[in-house]
XYZ file of C-alpha atoms in Angstrom:
605
model
C -29.468 102.046 -114.813
C -30.898 100.518 -111.621
C -29.137 97.683 -109.802
C -30.768 94.276 -110.413
C -30.935 93.900 -106.624
C -29.315 95.107 -103.421
C -28.452 93.330 -100.190
C -29.182 94.896 -96.845
C -26.105 96.895 -95.866
C -25.230 97.768 -99.472
C -24.452 101.287 -100.657
C -25.010 101.137 -104.379
C -25.699 103.614 -107.145
C -28.319 104.338 -109.779
C -27.126 106.017 -112.968
C -29.589 108.341 -114.740
C -29.300 109.844 -118.230
C -31.594 112.716 -119.249
C -31.739 113.430 -122.975
C -33.697 116.479 -124.168
C -34.781 114.999 -127.510
C -37.665 117.364 -128.330
C -38.421 119.278 -125.139
C -38.202 122.969 -124.442
C -34.954 124.577 -123.359
C -34.878 125.295 -119.633
C -34.519 124.002 -116.111
C -35.652 120.470 -115.358
C -36.224 119.361 -111.799
C -35.155 115.807 -110.948
C -36.585 114.092 -107.861
C -35.832 110.534 -106.757
C -37.590 108.774 -103.909
C -38.188 105.219 -102.741
C -41.265 103.270 -101.712
C -41.630 99.929 -100.014
C -38.827 98.674 -97.802
C -36.213 100.915 -96.239
C -34.081 102.089 -99.185
C -32.432 105.475 -98.673
C -32.041 107.715 -101.703
C -28.934 109.737 -100.953
C -29.555 112.790 -103.111
C -31.731 115.865 -102.742
C -33.924 117.119 -105.601
C -31.767 118.866 -108.161
C -32.244 121.168 -111.137
C -30.547 120.439 -114.456
C -30.454 123.001 -117.279
C -30.984 121.304 -120.632
C -30.619 122.933 -124.029
C -32.218 121.440 -127.134
C -30.921 117.914 -127.778
C -28.586 118.176 -124.819
C -27.910 115.168 -122.578
C -27.054 115.254 -118.897
C -26.380 112.479 -116.419
C -26.249 112.035 -112.693
C -25.548 109.285 -110.202
C -27.919 108.634 -107.293
C -26.616 106.829 -104.187
C -28.894 104.070 -102.844
C -28.577 102.406 -99.444
C -30.545 99.338 -98.326
C -31.283 98.604 -94.677
C -34.112 96.050 -94.751
C -35.111 93.087 -96.902
C -38.139 93.146 -99.173
C -39.384 94.743 -102.372
C -38.670 98.418 -102.987
C -39.430 100.766 -105.832
C -37.307 103.726 -106.886
C -39.484 106.526 -108.272
C -37.869 109.007 -110.665
C -39.828 112.203 -111.443
C -38.735 114.841 -113.930
C -40.652 118.127 -114.346
C -39.829 121.119 -116.517
C -40.966 123.882 -118.887
C -44.360 123.720 -120.531
C -45.900 121.677 -117.703
C -43.707 118.729 -118.668
C -43.893 115.849 -116.169
C -42.462 112.355 -116.528
C -42.490 109.757 -113.775
C -41.043 106.257 -113.876
C -40.982 103.514 -111.259
C -38.188 100.912 -111.111
C -38.428 97.752 -109.044
C -35.526 97.120 -106.694
C -35.529 93.848 -104.742
C -33.570 93.981 -101.496
C -32.432 90.579 -100.279
C -30.887 89.525 -96.984
C -27.100 89.583 -97.043
C -26.920 86.511 -94.809
C -28.427 83.036 -95.083
C -31.707 82.408 -93.289
C -31.358 80.507 -90.015
C -34.056 78.776 -87.968
C -34.196 78.546 -84.156
C -36.595 75.866 -82.938
C -37.946 75.668 -79.393
C -40.321 73.074 -77.964
C -42.442 74.079 -74.972
C -44.929 71.676 -73.339
C -48.045 73.444 -72.096
C -50.018 71.913 -69.249
C -53.657 72.800 -68.676
C -53.937 76.570 -68.163
C -50.330 77.348 -69.136
C -49.647 80.123 -71.639
C -47.090 81.164 -74.227
C -46.600 84.733 -75.502
C -45.024 85.725 -78.826
C -43.875 89.280 -79.582
C -41.633 91.191 -81.962
C -38.774 90.776 -79.501
C -38.198 87.406 -81.180
C -36.841 89.255 -84.223
C -34.431 91.642 -82.486
C -31.247 90.165 -83.994
C -32.673 89.474 -87.458
C -32.665 91.614 -90.605
C -35.956 93.562 -90.847
C -38.172 92.081 -93.519
C -36.559 88.642 -93.377
C -38.008 87.323 -90.129
C -41.009 85.155 -89.340
C -42.119 82.808 -86.602
C -43.827 79.467 -87.163
C -46.144 78.279 -84.411
C -47.494 74.744 -84.184
C -49.447 73.385 -81.245
C -50.626 69.788 -81.110
C -50.050 66.391 -79.586
C -46.575 65.760 -81.080
C -43.425 67.827 -80.584
C -41.949 66.675 -83.916
C -44.661 67.313 -86.503
C -44.667 71.121 -86.463
C -46.274 71.608 -89.859
C -46.038 75.416 -89.924
C -42.234 75.425 -89.663
C -41.873 72.462 -92.013
C -43.948 74.156 -94.723
C -41.992 77.396 -94.254
C -38.693 75.520 -94.654
C -39.927 73.861 -97.845
C -41.223 77.209 -99.111
C -37.886 78.993 -98.812
C -35.648 76.168 -100.072
C -33.811 77.862 -102.948
C -33.013 74.982 -105.302
C -35.211 72.994 -107.640
C -34.336 69.422 -108.515
C -37.307 67.170 -109.249
C -37.286 65.694 -105.749
C -37.387 69.187 -104.250
C -40.150 70.386 -106.577
C -42.190 67.343 -105.573
C -41.418 67.707 -101.872
C -42.575 71.333 -101.896
C -45.771 70.587 -103.819
C -46.893 67.288 -102.281
C -47.780 68.714 -98.830
C -49.651 71.601 -100.445
C -52.267 69.130 -101.639
C -53.337 68.807 -98.006
C -52.494 72.228 -96.601
C -56.123 73.097 -95.977
C -56.391 70.045 -93.734
C -53.826 71.711 -91.485
C -54.735 75.410 -91.667
C -55.864 77.995 -94.156
C -53.116 79.191 -96.492
C -53.499 82.697 -95.060
C -52.416 81.428 -91.640
C -49.396 79.744 -93.225
C -48.314 82.924 -95.066
C -47.680 81.230 -98.405
C -46.552 83.755 -100.990
C -48.884 82.654 -103.799
C -52.062 80.647 -103.992
C -51.701 76.978 -103.181
C -53.565 75.891 -106.322
C -51.302 77.942 -108.568
C -48.166 76.492 -107.033
C -49.428 72.932 -107.416
C -50.297 73.497 -111.081
C -46.882 75.042 -111.743
C -45.170 72.091 -110.054
C -47.094 69.608 -112.201
C -45.989 71.467 -115.341
C -42.341 71.668 -114.221
C -42.190 67.972 -113.412
C -43.797 66.864 -116.671
C -41.236 69.020 -118.520
C -38.599 66.716 -117.001
C -40.251 63.510 -118.179
C -38.439 61.437 -120.760
C -40.042 59.567 -123.650
C -39.989 56.334 -121.591
C -41.967 57.955 -118.749
C -38.998 58.442 -116.412
C -38.170 61.701 -114.649
C -34.730 63.289 -114.474
C -33.450 64.911 -111.324
C -32.396 68.105 -113.128
C -33.417 67.546 -116.760
C -35.668 65.370 -118.903
C -35.536 61.617 -118.353
C -33.399 59.502 -116.073
C -32.813 56.071 -114.551
C -33.865 56.669 -110.930
C -36.932 54.476 -110.384
C -37.441 55.681 -106.810
C -37.676 59.257 -108.092
C -40.061 58.116 -110.838
C -42.313 56.569 -108.201
C -42.138 59.640 -105.947
C -43.128 62.015 -108.733
C -45.884 59.669 -109.907
C -47.136 59.368 -106.323
C -47.517 63.159 -106.268
C -49.243 63.212 -109.664
C -51.618 60.471 -108.485
C -52.509 62.352 -105.321
C -52.907 65.582 -107.322
C -55.440 63.876 -109.596
C -57.260 62.558 -106.533
C -57.522 66.143 -105.252
C -59.021 67.365 -108.536
C -55.952 68.818 -110.281
C -55.552 68.344 -114.011
C -52.674 66.036 -114.917
C -52.357 65.409 -118.667
C -53.367 61.847 -119.511
C -50.443 61.202 -121.831
C -47.774 62.109 -119.287
C -49.565 60.309 -116.470
C -50.002 57.116 -118.494
C -46.331 57.219 -119.479
C -45.355 57.516 -115.809
C -47.524 54.538 -114.823
C -46.266 52.475 -117.754
C -42.708 53.193 -116.661
C -43.441 51.753 -113.194
C -45.452 48.837 -114.614
C -42.569 47.904 -116.935
C -40.088 48.116 -114.094
C -42.185 45.823 -111.896
C -42.602 43.338 -114.749
C -38.858 43.179 -115.355
C -37.580 43.699 -111.809
C -34.658 41.630 -110.624
C -34.437 39.967 -107.230
C -35.144 42.281 -104.295
C -31.747 41.543 -102.794
C -30.112 43.850 -105.346
C -31.306 47.104 -103.786
C -33.333 45.896 -100.840
C -36.575 46.333 -102.740
C -36.516 50.127 -102.395
C -37.575 50.847 -105.964
C -39.888 47.878 -106.325
C -41.848 48.583 -103.157
C -42.558 52.186 -104.112
C -43.501 51.257 -107.677
C -45.939 48.623 -106.377
C -47.462 51.114 -103.936
C -48.082 53.726 -106.655
C -49.549 51.116 -108.975
C -51.821 49.904 -106.165
C -52.980 53.462 -105.553
C -53.991 53.484 -109.222
C -55.636 50.049 -109.014
C -52.960 48.434 -111.184
C -50.665 46.482 -108.844
C -50.243 42.706 -109.199
C -51.662 41.416 -105.920
C -49.818 38.110 -106.314
C -46.445 39.872 -106.312
C -47.373 41.867 -103.223
C -48.416 38.766 -101.318
C -45.246 36.985 -102.374
C -43.097 39.792 -100.977
C -45.106 39.899 -97.761
C -44.896 36.125 -97.247
C -41.495 35.140 -98.645
C -39.306 38.199 -99.146
C -40.139 40.580 -96.309
C -36.747 40.110 -94.637
C -35.063 41.159 -97.884
C -36.896 44.514 -97.920
C -34.176 46.814 -96.606
C -35.939 49.964 -95.408
C -38.901 50.755 -93.181
C -40.492 52.964 -95.845
C -40.371 50.137 -98.398
C -42.100 47.791 -95.958
C -44.701 50.458 -95.185
C -45.347 50.919 -98.912
C -45.908 47.180 -99.395
C -48.257 47.180 -96.394
C -50.186 50.172 -97.737
C -50.470 48.558 -101.181
C -51.828 45.342 -99.644
C -54.344 47.361 -97.632
C -55.574 49.198 -100.711
C -56.124 45.848 -102.427
C -58.180 44.565 -99.492
C -55.659 42.239 -97.800
C -55.798 43.835 -94.348
C -54.349 40.868 -92.467
C -51.110 40.898 -94.436
C -51.065 44.709 -94.404
C -51.183 44.862 -90.614
C -48.429 42.260 -90.326
C -46.157 44.192 -92.704
C -46.903 47.523 -90.995
C -45.786 45.913 -87.734
C -42.605 44.693 -89.436
C -41.908 48.215 -90.692
C -42.251 49.585 -87.170
C -40.020 46.845 -85.737
C -37.277 47.746 -88.215
C -36.963 51.266 -86.699
C -35.100 51.178 -83.403
C -36.853 52.957 -80.505
C -33.637 54.951 -80.166
C -32.694 55.437 -83.816
C -29.347 56.632 -85.132
C -28.571 58.798 -88.141
C -28.380 56.747 -91.351
C -27.881 59.202 -94.192
C -26.217 58.631 -97.548
C -28.999 56.493 -99.020
C -29.828 56.305 -102.706
C -33.552 56.759 -101.967
C -33.059 60.273 -100.538
C -34.034 58.939 -97.136
C -33.183 58.670 -93.463
C -34.662 57.049 -90.409
C -36.641 60.257 -89.771
C -38.099 60.240 -93.289
C -38.978 56.554 -93.001
C -40.665 56.969 -89.620
C -42.718 59.913 -90.901
C -43.699 57.940 -94.007
C -44.791 55.043 -91.796
C -47.000 57.399 -89.763
C -48.508 58.741 -92.996
C -49.132 55.448 -94.759
C -50.301 53.604 -91.647
C -52.727 56.415 -90.758
C -54.062 56.671 -94.321
C -54.429 52.884 -94.442
C -56.193 52.458 -91.115
C -53.423 50.440 -89.448
C -53.830 49.364 -85.806
C -53.502 52.199 -83.350
C -50.401 50.797 -81.544
C -48.511 50.766 -84.855
C -49.292 54.430 -85.505
C -48.469 55.450 -81.928
C -45.163 53.590 -82.089
C -44.291 55.249 -85.401
C -44.973 58.722 -83.951
C -42.626 57.917 -81.073
C -39.931 56.946 -83.594
C -40.432 60.259 -85.428
C -40.024 62.196 -82.203
C -36.874 60.255 -81.263
C -35.337 60.728 -84.716
C -36.204 64.443 -84.826
C -34.108 64.979 -81.700
C -30.960 63.586 -83.360
C -30.148 66.676 -85.427
C -31.466 70.222 -85.984
C -31.023 69.846 -89.752
C -33.687 68.341 -91.994
C -33.920 67.706 -95.739
C -36.758 68.467 -98.129
C -37.631 64.764 -98.184
C -37.905 64.599 -94.385
C -39.898 67.832 -94.220
C -42.406 66.719 -96.843
C -43.172 63.393 -95.167
C -43.413 65.017 -91.741
C -46.046 67.435 -93.077
C -47.962 64.487 -94.516
C -47.688 62.749 -91.145
C -49.004 65.855 -89.362
C -51.954 65.957 -91.734
C -52.645 62.244 -91.236
C -52.755 62.766 -87.464
C -54.874 65.935 -87.604
C -57.933 64.058 -86.410
C -56.031 62.982 -83.269
C -55.618 66.632 -82.311
C -59.344 67.371 -82.084
C -59.019 67.132 -78.315
C -56.660 70.138 -78.357
C -58.455 73.270 -77.121
C -56.621 76.602 -77.197
C -57.281 80.218 -76.416
C -55.418 82.409 -78.927
C -55.522 86.014 -77.728
C -59.118 85.590 -76.632
C -60.264 83.408 -79.538
C -61.150 79.799 -78.716
C -59.870 77.213 -81.229
C -60.313 73.451 -81.487
C -57.709 71.121 -82.983
C -54.041 71.518 -83.848
C -52.853 75.059 -84.540
C -50.442 75.911 -87.381
C -49.591 79.528 -88.132
C -46.772 81.488 -89.737
C -46.497 85.049 -88.450
C -44.439 88.039 -89.549
C -43.451 91.104 -87.569
C -46.559 92.952 -88.800
C -48.721 90.209 -87.269
C -47.146 90.763 -83.863
C -47.599 94.497 -83.445
C -49.530 93.382 -80.382
C -48.153 90.325 -78.548
C -49.987 87.066 -79.203
C -50.814 84.977 -76.138
C -51.759 81.330 -76.471
C -53.213 79.332 -73.573
C -53.911 75.620 -73.280
C -57.634 75.644 -72.515
C -58.018 71.876 -72.677
C -57.651 69.128 -70.119
C -54.563 67.421 -71.584
C -50.989 68.707 -72.080
C -50.056 69.952 -75.550
C -46.764 70.553 -77.335
C -46.035 74.065 -78.596
C -43.229 74.372 -81.147
C -41.949 77.864 -81.935
C -39.512 78.263 -84.838
C -38.058 81.724 -85.444
C -36.428 82.097 -88.852
C -34.676 84.973 -90.557
C -31.368 86.338 -91.727
C -29.114 87.286 -88.807
C -27.854 90.872 -88.653
C -24.428 89.533 -87.643
C -23.273 86.977 -90.237
C -22.438 83.449 -89.191
C -18.686 82.711 -89.286
C -17.049 80.401 -91.815
C -17.678 76.739 -91.036
C -16.390 73.285 -91.998
C -18.664 70.331 -91.196
C -17.770 67.565 -93.586
C -16.858 70.033 -96.329
C -14.520 72.981 -96.705
C -15.190 75.589 -99.386
C -12.717 78.262 -100.516
C -13.542 81.106 -102.888
C -10.714 82.724 -104.852
C -10.737 85.380 -107.565
C -8.411 85.435 -110.561
C -7.935 87.376 -113.755
C -9.043 85.411 -116.799
C -5.441 84.393 -117.507
C -5.019 82.862 -114.059
C -3.349 85.595 -112.009
C -4.599 86.183 -108.422
C -6.974 89.152 -108.155
C -8.382 91.202 -105.284
C -12.157 91.632 -105.668
C -12.364 93.995 -102.672
C -10.761 96.688 -104.851
C -12.644 96.116 -108.083
C -13.171 98.632 -110.868
C -16.252 98.903 -113.021
C -16.001 96.630 -116.115
C -13.359 94.350 -114.560
C -13.837 90.644 -115.244
C -12.861 87.879 -112.840
C -12.836 84.114 -112.759
C -14.405 82.957 -109.484
C -12.949 79.593 -108.455
C -14.743 77.555 -105.790
C -12.556 74.823 -104.306
C -14.365 72.186 -102.252
C -12.586 69.709 -100.009
C -14.367 66.638 -98.674
C -11.847 64.861 -96.405
C -13.834 61.602 -96.464
C -15.688 61.343 -99.779
C -18.993 59.471 -99.624
C -22.180 59.088 -101.588
C -24.106 62.310 -101.703
C -26.060 64.711 -103.869
C -24.147 67.948 -103.355
C -25.094 71.557 -104.065
C -22.556 74.389 -104.286
C -23.900 77.960 -104.243
C -22.103 81.286 -104.470
C -24.190 84.407 -103.880
C -23.014 87.483 -105.777
C -22.325 90.984 -104.503
C -24.950 93.322 -105.928
C -22.342 95.195 -107.993
C -21.332 92.037 -109.877
C -23.125 89.990 -112.517
C -22.337 86.670 -114.159
C -20.637 87.518 -117.422
C -21.377 84.436 -119.487
C -24.041 81.883 -118.564
C -21.794 78.973 -119.380
C -19.645 76.805 -117.173
C -16.000 77.297 -118.085
C -14.159 75.490 -115.298
C -13.263 72.289 -117.149
C -11.043 74.024 -119.680
C -12.771 72.222 -122.564
C -13.280 75.551 -124.287
C -9.774 76.690 -123.454
C -11.147 79.719 -121.625
C -9.863 78.745 -118.179
C -7.516 75.889 -118.973
C -5.282 76.804 -116.016
C -7.856 75.631 -113.431
C -7.021 72.334 -111.710
C -9.211 69.643 -110.076
C -12.226 70.747 -112.123
C -15.305 68.525 -111.974
C -18.240 68.845 -114.329
C -21.520 69.331 -112.441
C -24.687 67.451 -113.276
C -26.495 70.793 -113.306
C -25.492 74.454 -113.161
C -27.641 77.578 -112.840
C -26.703 81.203 -113.439
C -29.085 83.583 -111.675
C -29.046 87.341 -111.092
C -27.963 86.835 -107.513
C -26.150 83.495 -107.469
C -24.297 80.732 -109.208
C -25.108 77.161 -108.217
C -23.868 73.762 -109.306
C -25.002 70.255 -108.373
C -22.685 67.253 -108.105
C -23.188 63.565 -107.473
C -20.401 62.234 -105.257
C -19.384 58.724 -104.270
C -16.875 57.200 -101.885
C -14.088 56.713 -104.423
C -14.045 60.302 -105.687
C -11.066 62.647 -105.171
C -11.245 64.673 -101.964
C -10.805 67.987 -103.796
C -12.877 69.317 -106.681
C -13.365 72.781 -108.129
C -15.910 74.650 -110.184
C -15.639 78.143 -111.658
C -17.550 80.851 -113.451
C -16.874 84.369 -114.758
C -18.237 87.638 -113.356
C -18.169 91.215 -114.563
C -18.162 94.292 -112.323
C -21.058 96.554 -113.288
C -22.005 99.071 -110.587
C -19.874 101.354 -108.394
C -20.561 101.200 -104.673
C -19.768 99.366 -101.473
C -21.372 95.937 -101.312
C -21.684 92.998 -98.970
C -19.862 89.932 -100.286
C -22.178 87.057 -99.237
C -21.061 83.602 -98.220
C -20.413 80.761 -100.600
C -21.514 77.396 -99.289
C -21.678 73.705 -100.028
C -24.013 71.098 -98.558
C -25.154 67.526 -98.952
C -28.809 68.107 -99.838
C -29.999 64.890 -98.178
C -27.599 64.964 -95.286
C -27.820 68.648 -94.368
C -25.633 68.279 -91.264
C -22.706 68.060 -93.738
C -21.910 71.531 -95.065
C -19.279 74.214 -95.373
C -19.376 77.965 -95.862
C -17.002 80.881 -96.344
C -16.962 84.080 -94.330
C -18.892 87.191 -95.362
C -16.862 90.096 -96.745
C -17.089 93.543 -98.333
C -16.510 94.627 -101.948
C -15.593 98.184 -102.963
C -16.252 99.025 -106.619
C -14.887 102.230 -108.113
C -16.271 103.843 -111.261
C -14.554 103.333 -114.601
C -12.527 106.298 -115.734
């Protein structure tokens, strides 16, 4: 039995049974080795004497020191030229959460920047990379934004769309090889289309975690992606696409006054319909002329402007683009907690995208870029929605970067540069020099799992992880025995409850596995009726390496809520106990995490 995975720093075990079913009697030599990342097999080759139909077993210690994919090779040789070799995959994952360190460095004419492996000195081997973007803006660093979207571990419909939408245009920014994407771009886009259509209800709507829903903004966002995918030559089934458009058309036909939600849903629905040549131009002109002040967000105004432009009304479009820009303060403030997944940064990036695609006046686009740069400086944390629209904005401005001339380790390049590099790419330092006449902005983002774990933190949330026996008695998981079962209770405290889409994730020690893929915290089944403050999640996932649960919170909710699941102890060894954490997915500056610990598992007697 091979562990399902290890974390770097783990000392696990592999249990081997050898059964001489029909082989000759004699000595059998057992050899175990590893390939791939740095996994140490802690046993020398050994000889086992096997009689006919005799079984023998042995335990092989395994230690993981780097992250990546390993293989454990077991070779048995014996009498009569008998040879048997088997290979077992063993993923090794970082024991700590990936962090990103972002640095902006202006480069004047002739100035240089050098990148080397020294950037990764305090990061777990195999987990580290550096994203390099050089262009005219210090905010639209597409390489780092795509990398952040690529590694985001959860998969609601907004997040699936936000990861896939920029990939439609990735070749406008750089070849996929330079961006180090793990699979082909086309394959990922096709898979995203399939996953999203699997979440479409019979009325054409899309659910955030399952099929069908009542979130019109999300419907429009997904349909926007499907529309753009069709424009780029991807196959989108006609039935699902027509259902999605009919859903938006029906909403527009029956929409209530814009004052109800500030026109957020209506504006996006009209934009998507216009992109498909199906928007009522009279409605758009009415909103531009009589209801513009009632449109609450800059992105909604930009969408109305873009729709008018696509229908040929450039005069109104330019006026509404200008209104969208005017509604973003030159010195913006954070404005999270919105039902449309947005923020001032997302809205500014969307304005850059839509105004550039629609040929808006140059001062409008320049002003929107300035708003993006100001908003990006407000916080180091960004959401999937912000990252996706910033990549689209970077792509829309790619033509503006044609004046950028760089020398990259002796190779002359023209235009913005976007590259993701791993340690193997920096065996020799990479030197980049501004070979053009004008200053450029170089953004270097180093990401990876830190060797030294981050401490516990409380920033808007507190999360506590406690282990119990299944009848509710406190238990100590640091002294676990093989085959023990525990209830893991995650208690989250939000001192000031507010609207938010919350994710709770608990990463398992490698020696544990989830015992029953079913949420048991509410006590409805009677399994864990002793748990208090339980809240049913809108979605829960049980993976090999983690448990996660999504919640929708609002201002009147209780400050404390809990969720629980059951684990079983399966493999002896000494394992890292990773952090549990909670975050507001669309206000990522609000989060909490536990400390990292150690679990010792002893073998069953």
